[in-house]
mmCIF file of C-alpha atoms in Angstrom:
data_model
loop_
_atom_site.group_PDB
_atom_site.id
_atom_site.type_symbol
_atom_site.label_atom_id
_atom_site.label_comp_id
_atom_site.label_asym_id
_atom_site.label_seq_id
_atom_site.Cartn_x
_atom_site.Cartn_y
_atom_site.Cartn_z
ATOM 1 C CA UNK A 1 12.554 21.666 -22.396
ATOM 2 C CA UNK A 2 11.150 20.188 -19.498
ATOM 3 C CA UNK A 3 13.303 18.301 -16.947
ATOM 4 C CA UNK A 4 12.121 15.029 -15.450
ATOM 5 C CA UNK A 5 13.856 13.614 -12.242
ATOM 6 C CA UNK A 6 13.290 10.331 -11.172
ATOM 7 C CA UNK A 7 14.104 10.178 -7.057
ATOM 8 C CA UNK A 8 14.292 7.138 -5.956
ATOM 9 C CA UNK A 9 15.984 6.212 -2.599
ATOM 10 C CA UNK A 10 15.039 2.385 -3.522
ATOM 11 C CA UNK A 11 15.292 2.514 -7.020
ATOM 12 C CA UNK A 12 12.673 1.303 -9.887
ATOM 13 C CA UNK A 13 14.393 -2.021 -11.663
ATOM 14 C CA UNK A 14 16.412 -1.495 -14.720
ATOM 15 C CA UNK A 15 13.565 -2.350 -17.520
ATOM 16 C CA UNK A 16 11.614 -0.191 -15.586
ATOM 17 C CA UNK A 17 13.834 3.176 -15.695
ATOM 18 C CA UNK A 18 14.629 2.171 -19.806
ATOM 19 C CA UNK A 19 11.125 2.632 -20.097
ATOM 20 C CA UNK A 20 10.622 5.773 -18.294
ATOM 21 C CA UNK A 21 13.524 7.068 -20.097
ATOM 22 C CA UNK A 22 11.795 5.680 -23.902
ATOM 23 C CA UNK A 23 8.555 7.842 -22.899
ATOM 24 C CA UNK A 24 10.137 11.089 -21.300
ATOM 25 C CA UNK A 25 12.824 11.270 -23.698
ATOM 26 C CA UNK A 26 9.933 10.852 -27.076
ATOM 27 C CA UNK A 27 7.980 13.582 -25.262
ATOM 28 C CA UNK A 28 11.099 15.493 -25.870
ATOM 29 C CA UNK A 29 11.792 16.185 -22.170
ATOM 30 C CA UNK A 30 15.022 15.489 -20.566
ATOM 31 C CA UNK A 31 15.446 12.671 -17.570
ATOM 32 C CA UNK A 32 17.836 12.992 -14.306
ATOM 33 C CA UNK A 33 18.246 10.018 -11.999
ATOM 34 C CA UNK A 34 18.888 10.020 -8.298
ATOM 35 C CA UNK A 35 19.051 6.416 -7.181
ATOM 36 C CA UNK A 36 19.838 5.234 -3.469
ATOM 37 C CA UNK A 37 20.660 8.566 -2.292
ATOM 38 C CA UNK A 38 21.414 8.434 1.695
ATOM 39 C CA UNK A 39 21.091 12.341 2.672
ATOM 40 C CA UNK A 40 18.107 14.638 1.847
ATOM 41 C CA UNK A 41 20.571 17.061 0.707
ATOM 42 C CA UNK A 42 21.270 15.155 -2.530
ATOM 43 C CA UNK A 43 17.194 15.264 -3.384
ATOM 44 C CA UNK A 44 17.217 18.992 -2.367
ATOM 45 C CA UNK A 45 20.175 19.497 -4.535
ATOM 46 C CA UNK A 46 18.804 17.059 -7.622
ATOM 47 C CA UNK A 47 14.950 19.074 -7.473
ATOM 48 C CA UNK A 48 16.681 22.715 -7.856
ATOM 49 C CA UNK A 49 15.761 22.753 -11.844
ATOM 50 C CA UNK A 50 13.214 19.980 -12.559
ATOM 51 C CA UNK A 51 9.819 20.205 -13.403
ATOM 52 C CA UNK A 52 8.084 16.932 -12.573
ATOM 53 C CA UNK A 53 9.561 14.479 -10.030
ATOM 54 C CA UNK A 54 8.831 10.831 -10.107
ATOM 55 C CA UNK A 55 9.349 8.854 -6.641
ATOM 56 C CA UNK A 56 8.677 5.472 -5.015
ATOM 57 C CA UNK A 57 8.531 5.545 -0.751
ATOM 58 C CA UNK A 58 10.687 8.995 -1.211
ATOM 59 C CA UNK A 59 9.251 11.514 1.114
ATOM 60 C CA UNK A 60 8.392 14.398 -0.597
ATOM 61 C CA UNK A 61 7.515 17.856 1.794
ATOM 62 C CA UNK A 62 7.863 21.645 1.682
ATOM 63 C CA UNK A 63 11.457 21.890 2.002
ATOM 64 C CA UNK A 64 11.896 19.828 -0.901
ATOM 65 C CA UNK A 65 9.425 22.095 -2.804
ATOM 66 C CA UNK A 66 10.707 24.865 -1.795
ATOM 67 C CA UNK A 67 14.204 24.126 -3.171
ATOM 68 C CA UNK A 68 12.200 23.296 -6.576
ATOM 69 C CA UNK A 69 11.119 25.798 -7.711
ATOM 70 C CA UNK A 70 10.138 25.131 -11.482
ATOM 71 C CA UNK A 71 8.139 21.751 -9.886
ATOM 72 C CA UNK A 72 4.678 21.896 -11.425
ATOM 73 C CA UNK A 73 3.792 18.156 -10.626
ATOM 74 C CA UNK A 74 4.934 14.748 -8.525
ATOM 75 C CA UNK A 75 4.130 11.455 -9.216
ATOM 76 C CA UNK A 76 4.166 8.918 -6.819
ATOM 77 C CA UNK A 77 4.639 5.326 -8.653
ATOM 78 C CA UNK A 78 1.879 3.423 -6.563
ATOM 79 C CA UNK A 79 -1.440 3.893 -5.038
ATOM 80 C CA UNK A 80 -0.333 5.350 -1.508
ATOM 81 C CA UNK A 81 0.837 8.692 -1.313
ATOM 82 C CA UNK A 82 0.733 9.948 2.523
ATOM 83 C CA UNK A 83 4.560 10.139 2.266
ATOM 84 C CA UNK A 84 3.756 13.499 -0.392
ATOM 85 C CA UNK A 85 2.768 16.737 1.906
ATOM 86 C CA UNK A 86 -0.440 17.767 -0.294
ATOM 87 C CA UNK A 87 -1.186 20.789 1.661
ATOM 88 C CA UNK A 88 2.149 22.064 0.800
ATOM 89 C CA UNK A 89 1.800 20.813 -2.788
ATOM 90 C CA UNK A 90 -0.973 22.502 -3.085
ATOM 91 C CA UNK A 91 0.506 25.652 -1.264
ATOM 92 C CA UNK A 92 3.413 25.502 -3.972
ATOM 93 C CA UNK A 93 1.088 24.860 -6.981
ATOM 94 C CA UNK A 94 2.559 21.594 -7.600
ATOM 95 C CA UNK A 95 0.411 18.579 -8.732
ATOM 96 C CA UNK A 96 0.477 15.407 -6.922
ATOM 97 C CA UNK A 97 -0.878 12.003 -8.828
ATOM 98 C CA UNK A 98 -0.563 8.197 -7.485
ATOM 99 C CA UNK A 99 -0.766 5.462 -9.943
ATOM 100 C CA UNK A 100 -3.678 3.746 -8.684
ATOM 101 C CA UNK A 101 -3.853 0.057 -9.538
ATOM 102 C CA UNK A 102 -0.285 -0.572 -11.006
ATOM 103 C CA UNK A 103 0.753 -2.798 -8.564
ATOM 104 C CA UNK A 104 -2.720 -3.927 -7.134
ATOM 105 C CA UNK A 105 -2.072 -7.759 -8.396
ATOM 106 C CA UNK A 106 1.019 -7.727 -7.142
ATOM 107 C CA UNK A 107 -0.290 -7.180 -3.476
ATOM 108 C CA UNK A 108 -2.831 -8.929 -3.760
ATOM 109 C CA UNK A 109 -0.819 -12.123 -4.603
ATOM 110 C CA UNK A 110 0.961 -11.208 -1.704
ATOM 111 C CA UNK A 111 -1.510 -11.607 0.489
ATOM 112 C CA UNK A 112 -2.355 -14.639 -0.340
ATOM 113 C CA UNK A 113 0.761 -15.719 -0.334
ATOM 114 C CA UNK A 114 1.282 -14.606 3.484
ATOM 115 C CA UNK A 115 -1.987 -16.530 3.982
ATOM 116 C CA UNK A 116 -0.758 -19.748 2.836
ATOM 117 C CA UNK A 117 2.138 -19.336 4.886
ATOM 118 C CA UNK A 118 0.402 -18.459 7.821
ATOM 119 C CA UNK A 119 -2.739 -21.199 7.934
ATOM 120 C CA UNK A 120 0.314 -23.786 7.285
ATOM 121 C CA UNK A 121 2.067 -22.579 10.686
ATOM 122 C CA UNK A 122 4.436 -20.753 8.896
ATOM 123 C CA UNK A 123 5.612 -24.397 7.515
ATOM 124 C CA UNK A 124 7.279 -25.386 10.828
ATOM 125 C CA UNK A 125 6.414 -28.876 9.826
ATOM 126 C CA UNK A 126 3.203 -28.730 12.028
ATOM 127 C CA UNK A 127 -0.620 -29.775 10.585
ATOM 128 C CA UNK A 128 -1.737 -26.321 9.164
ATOM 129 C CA UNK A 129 -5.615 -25.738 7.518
ATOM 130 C CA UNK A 130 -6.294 -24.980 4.120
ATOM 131 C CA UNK A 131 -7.963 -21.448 2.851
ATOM 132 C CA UNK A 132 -11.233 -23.424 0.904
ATOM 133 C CA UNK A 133 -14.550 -22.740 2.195
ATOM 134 C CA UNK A 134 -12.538 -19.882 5.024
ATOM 135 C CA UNK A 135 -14.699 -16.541 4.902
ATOM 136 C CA UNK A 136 -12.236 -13.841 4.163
ATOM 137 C CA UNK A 137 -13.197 -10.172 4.864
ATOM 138 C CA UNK A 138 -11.829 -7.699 2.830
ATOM 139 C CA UNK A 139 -12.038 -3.614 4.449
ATOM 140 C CA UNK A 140 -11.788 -1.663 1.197
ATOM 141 C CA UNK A 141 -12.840 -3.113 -1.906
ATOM 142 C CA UNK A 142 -10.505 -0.992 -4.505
ATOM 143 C CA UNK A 143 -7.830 -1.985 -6.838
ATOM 144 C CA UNK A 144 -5.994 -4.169 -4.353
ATOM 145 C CA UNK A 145 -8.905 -5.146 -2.489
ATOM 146 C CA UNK A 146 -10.832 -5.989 -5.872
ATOM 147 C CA UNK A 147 -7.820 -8.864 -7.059
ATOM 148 C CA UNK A 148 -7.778 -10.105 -3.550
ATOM 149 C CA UNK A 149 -11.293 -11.233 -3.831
ATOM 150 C CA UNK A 150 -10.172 -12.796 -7.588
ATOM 151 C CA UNK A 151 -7.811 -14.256 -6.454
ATOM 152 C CA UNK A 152 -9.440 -15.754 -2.958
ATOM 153 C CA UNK A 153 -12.384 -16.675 -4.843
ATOM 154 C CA UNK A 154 -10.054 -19.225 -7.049
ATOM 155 C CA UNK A 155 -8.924 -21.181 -3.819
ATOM 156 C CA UNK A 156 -12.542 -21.421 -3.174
ATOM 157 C CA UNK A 157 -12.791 -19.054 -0.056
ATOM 158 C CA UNK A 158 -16.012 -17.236 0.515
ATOM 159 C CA UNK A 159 -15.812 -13.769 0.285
ATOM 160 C CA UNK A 160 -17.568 -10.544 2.151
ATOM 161 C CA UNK A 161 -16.076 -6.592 1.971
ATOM 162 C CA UNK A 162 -17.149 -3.333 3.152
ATOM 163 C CA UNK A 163 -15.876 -0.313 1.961
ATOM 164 C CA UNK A 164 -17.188 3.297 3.213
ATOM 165 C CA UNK A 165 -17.230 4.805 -0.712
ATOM 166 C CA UNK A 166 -17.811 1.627 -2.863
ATOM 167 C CA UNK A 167 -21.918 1.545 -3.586
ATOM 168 C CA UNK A 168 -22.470 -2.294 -2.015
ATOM 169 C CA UNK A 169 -24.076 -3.235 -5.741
ATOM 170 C CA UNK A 170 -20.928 -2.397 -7.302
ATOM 171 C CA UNK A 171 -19.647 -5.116 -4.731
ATOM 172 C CA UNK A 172 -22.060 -7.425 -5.010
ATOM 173 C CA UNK A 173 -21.419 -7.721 -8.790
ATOM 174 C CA UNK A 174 -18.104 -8.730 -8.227
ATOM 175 C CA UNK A 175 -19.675 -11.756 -7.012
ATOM 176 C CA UNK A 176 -18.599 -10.784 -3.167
ATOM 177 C CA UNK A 177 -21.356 -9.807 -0.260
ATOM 178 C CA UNK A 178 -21.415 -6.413 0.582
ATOM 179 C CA UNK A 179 -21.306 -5.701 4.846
ATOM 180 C CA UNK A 180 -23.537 -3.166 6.412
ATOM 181 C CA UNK A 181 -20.886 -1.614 8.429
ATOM 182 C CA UNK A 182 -16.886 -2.322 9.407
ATOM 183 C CA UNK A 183 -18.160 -4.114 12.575
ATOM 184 C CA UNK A 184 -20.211 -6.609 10.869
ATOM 185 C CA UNK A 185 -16.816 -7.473 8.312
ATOM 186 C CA UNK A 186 -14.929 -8.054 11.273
ATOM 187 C CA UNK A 187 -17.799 -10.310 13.150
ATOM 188 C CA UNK A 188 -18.357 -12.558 10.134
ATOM 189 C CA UNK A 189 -14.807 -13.016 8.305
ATOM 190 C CA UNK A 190 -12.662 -15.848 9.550
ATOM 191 C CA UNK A 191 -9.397 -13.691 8.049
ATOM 192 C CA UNK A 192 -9.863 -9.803 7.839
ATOM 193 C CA UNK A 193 -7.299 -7.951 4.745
ATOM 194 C CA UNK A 194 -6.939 -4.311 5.432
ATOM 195 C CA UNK A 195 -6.726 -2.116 2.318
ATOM 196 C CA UNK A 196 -7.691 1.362 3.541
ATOM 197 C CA UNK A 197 -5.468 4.165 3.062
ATOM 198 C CA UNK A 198 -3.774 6.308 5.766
ATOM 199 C CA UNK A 199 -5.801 9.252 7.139
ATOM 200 C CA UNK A 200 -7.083 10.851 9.852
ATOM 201 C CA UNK A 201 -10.584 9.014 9.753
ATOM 202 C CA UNK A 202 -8.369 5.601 9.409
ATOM 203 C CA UNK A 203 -5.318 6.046 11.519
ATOM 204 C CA UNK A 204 -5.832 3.362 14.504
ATOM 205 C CA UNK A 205 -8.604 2.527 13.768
ATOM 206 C CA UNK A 206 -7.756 -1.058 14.113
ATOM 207 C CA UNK A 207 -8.166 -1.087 17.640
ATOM 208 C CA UNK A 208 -8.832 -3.098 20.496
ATOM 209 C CA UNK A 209 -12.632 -2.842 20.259
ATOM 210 C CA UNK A 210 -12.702 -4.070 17.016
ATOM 211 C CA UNK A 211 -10.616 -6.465 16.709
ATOM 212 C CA UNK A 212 -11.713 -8.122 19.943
ATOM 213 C CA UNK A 213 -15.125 -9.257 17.963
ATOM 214 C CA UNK A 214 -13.167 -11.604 15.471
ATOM 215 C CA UNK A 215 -13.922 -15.092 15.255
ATOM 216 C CA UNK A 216 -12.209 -17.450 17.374
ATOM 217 C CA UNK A 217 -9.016 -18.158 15.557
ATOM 218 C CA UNK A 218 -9.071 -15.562 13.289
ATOM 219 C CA UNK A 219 -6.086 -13.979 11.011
ATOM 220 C CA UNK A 220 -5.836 -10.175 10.976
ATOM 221 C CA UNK A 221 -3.567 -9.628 7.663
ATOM 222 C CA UNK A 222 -2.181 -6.000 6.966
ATOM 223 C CA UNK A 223 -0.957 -4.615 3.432
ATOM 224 C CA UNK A 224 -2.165 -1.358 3.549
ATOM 225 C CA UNK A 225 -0.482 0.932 6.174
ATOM 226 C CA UNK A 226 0.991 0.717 9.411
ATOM 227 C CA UNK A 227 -0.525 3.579 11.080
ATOM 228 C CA UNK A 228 -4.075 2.401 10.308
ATOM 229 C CA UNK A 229 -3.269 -0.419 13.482
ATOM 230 C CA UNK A 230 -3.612 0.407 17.520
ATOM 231 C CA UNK A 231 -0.003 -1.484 17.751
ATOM 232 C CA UNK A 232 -1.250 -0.891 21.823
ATOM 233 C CA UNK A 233 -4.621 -2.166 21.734
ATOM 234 C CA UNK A 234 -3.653 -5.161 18.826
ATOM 235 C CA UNK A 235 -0.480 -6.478 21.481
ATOM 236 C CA UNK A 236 -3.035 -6.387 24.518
ATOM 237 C CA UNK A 237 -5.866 -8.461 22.903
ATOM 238 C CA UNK A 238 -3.430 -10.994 21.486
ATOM 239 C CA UNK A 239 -1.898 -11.301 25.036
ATOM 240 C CA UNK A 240 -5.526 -11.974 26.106
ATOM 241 C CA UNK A 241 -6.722 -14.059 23.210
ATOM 242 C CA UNK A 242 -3.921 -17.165 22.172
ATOM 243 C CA UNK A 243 -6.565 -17.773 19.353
ATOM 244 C CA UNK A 244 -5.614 -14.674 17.468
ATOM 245 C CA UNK A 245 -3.080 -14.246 14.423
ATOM 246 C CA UNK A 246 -1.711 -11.210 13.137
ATOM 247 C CA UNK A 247 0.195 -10.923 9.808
ATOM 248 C CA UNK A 248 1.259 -7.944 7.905
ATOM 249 C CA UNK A 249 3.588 -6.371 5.119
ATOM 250 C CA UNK A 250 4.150 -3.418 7.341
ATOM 251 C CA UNK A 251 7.080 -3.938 10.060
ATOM 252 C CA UNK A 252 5.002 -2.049 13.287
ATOM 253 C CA UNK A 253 6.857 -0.105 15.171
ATOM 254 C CA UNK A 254 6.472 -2.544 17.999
ATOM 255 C CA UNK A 255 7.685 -5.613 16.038
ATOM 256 C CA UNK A 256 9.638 -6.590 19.031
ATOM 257 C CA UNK A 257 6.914 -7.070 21.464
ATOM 258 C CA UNK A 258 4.493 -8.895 18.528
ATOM 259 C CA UNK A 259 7.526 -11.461 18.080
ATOM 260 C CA UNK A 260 6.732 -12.446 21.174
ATOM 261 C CA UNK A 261 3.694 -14.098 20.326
ATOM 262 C CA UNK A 262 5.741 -16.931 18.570
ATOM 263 C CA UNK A 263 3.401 -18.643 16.116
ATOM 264 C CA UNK A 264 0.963 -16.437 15.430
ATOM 265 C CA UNK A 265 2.774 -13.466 14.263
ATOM 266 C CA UNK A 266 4.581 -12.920 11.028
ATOM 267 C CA UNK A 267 6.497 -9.475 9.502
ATOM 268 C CA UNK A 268 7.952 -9.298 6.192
ATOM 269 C CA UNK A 269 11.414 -7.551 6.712
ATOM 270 C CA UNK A 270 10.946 -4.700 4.251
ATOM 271 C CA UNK A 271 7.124 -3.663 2.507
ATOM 272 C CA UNK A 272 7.008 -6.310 -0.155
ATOM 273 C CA UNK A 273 3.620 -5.728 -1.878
ATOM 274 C CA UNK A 274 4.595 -4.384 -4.625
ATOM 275 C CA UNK A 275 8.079 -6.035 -4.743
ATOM 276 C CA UNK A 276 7.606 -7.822 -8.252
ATOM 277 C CA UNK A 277 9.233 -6.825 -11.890
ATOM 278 C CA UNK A 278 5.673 -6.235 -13.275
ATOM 279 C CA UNK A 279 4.630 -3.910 -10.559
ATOM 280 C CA UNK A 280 7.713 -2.010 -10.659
ATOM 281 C CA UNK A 281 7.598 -1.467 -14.262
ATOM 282 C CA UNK A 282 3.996 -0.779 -14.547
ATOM 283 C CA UNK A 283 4.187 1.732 -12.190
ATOM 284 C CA UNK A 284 6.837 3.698 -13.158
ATOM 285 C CA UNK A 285 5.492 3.257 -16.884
ATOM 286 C CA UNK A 286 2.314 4.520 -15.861
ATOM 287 C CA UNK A 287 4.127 8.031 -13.755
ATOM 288 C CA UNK A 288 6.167 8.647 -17.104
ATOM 289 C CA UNK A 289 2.743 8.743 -19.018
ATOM 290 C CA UNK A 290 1.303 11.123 -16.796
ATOM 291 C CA UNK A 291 3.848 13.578 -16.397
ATOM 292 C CA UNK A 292 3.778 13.761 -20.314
ATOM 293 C CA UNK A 293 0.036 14.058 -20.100
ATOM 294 C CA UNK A 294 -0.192 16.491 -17.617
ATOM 295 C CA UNK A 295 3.110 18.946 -18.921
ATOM 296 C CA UNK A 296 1.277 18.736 -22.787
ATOM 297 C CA UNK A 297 -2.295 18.384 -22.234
ATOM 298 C CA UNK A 298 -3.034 19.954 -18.862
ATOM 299 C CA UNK A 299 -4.627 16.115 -18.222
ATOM 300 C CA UNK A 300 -5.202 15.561 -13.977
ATOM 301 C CA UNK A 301 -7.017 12.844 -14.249
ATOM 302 C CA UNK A 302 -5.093 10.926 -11.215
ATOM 303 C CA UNK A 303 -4.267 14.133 -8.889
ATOM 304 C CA UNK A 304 -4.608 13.055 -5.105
ATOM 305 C CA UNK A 305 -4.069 17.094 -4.535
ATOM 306 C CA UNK A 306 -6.790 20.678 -4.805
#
């Protein structure tokens, strides 16, 4: 019988693990749950017999696979998964799958959210602006990016993206303009929404340069990934330009030093995007299925891993 641990250090919500239990338990598999652990030692100890892992934010690397050693796969419930070491997945013959587009509208209402709050001065009682007829710029047009544009287009914004692997028709037919380049989203937008993963290609690449050819009081807003952001180059061109607003879901490392620009910066506490009952379930629902899938069937559609 196959064992199936769910690892969670912040755990899925109730509905969510009943239904992850329904699914692996039908399969005929057997479910262990590790839920707000504090010490790595209590995942190394949990993984010693399982064969699939589901986690959240849990960090996932060779010494943990190395104390597994019946793992065959690890699903990550959401679309990031830089906190899984592939090459020593891979290494270990372990799968690794995301869950793309589980929690996609839950970000993306997010965002929009954070954009209310920021374009009404963070409701300090001040005149804000509204979002209508604002040209937002989205960098990445997949799952997330996709049901920001939905969802911007219904407060009547008008709405550009440019993502390196999308074709630009299979933009344009979402009824948002497809940018030659990265350069020319951030020249044209009035807000910029970064949804591109973590890699090497990516990380800071939301530098100075860049950033220093937005529009005169335009809103950088981050839901993606910390690491994709110059924290350096970001906190010297907003000491240089008062214009400039920076929100994100992604405490930087140099929160400190952004708070100083009072007004025009704005962390949540804790990553929030995909914070909601729906997303949480989804996702979880959606790891549970493919485990199952891949343990009877062999299926990979969704592995991140070669």
């Amino acid at each position: 019988m196959a064992k199936v641990l769910i690892a969670t250090e912040k755990p899925f919500a109730a509905p969510a693990v009943a239904g992850i239990k329904e699914i692996i338990e039908k399969a005929g598999f057997e479910l262990a749950l590790l839920e707000k652990y504090t010490e790595k030692a209590q995942l190394l100890a949990a993984v010693a017999d399982v064969d699939a892992i589901i986690i959240r934010s849990d960090k996932i690397d060779a010494e943990v696979m190395d104390a597994a050693k019946n793992l065959k796969i690890v699903v990550r419930a959401g679309a990031g998964y830089d906190n899984v070491d592939l090459a020593a997945a891979t290494a270990h013959n372990v799968v690794v799958m995301n869950t793309p587009g589980q929690n996609a509208n839950a970000v993306a209402e997010l965002v929009l959210g954070l954009l209310v709050y920021c374009v009404r001065n963070f409701y300090n009682g001040k005149s804000g602006s509204e979002l209508m007829g604002k040209k937002l710029g989205i960098l990445a047009f997949g799952n997330v990016g996709r049901n920001v544009a939905r969802i911007a287009k219904g407060f009547g914004m008008e709405v550009c993206a440019y993502d390196a692997y999308c074709p630009a028709d299979v933009i344009e037919a979402a009824g948002v303009k497809a940018c030659a380049s990265q350069a020319e989203l951030f020249k044209e937008a009035d807000i910029v929404s970064l949804h591109i993963p973590a890699t090497a290609e990516t990380k800071q690449s939301i530098n100075y340069d860049l950033c220093s050819t937005m529009k005169k009081g335009a809103i950088l807003i981050n839901s993606a990934r910390k690491e994709v952001i110059d924290e350096a180059g970001l906190l010297k061109l907003m000491a240089e330009r008062e214009d400039l607003k920076y929100i994100t879901d992604i405490m930087p490392d140099a929160d400190a030093d952004f708070k100083k620009f009072e007004g025009r910066y704005f962390s949540t506490p804790k990553k929030m995007g995909a914070q909601t009952a729906e997303a949480n379930t989804n996702a979880g629902l959606a790891a549970a299925n493919q485990i199952v899938g891949f343990i009877k069937e062999g299926i990979t559609k969704f592995q991140v891993n070669k």
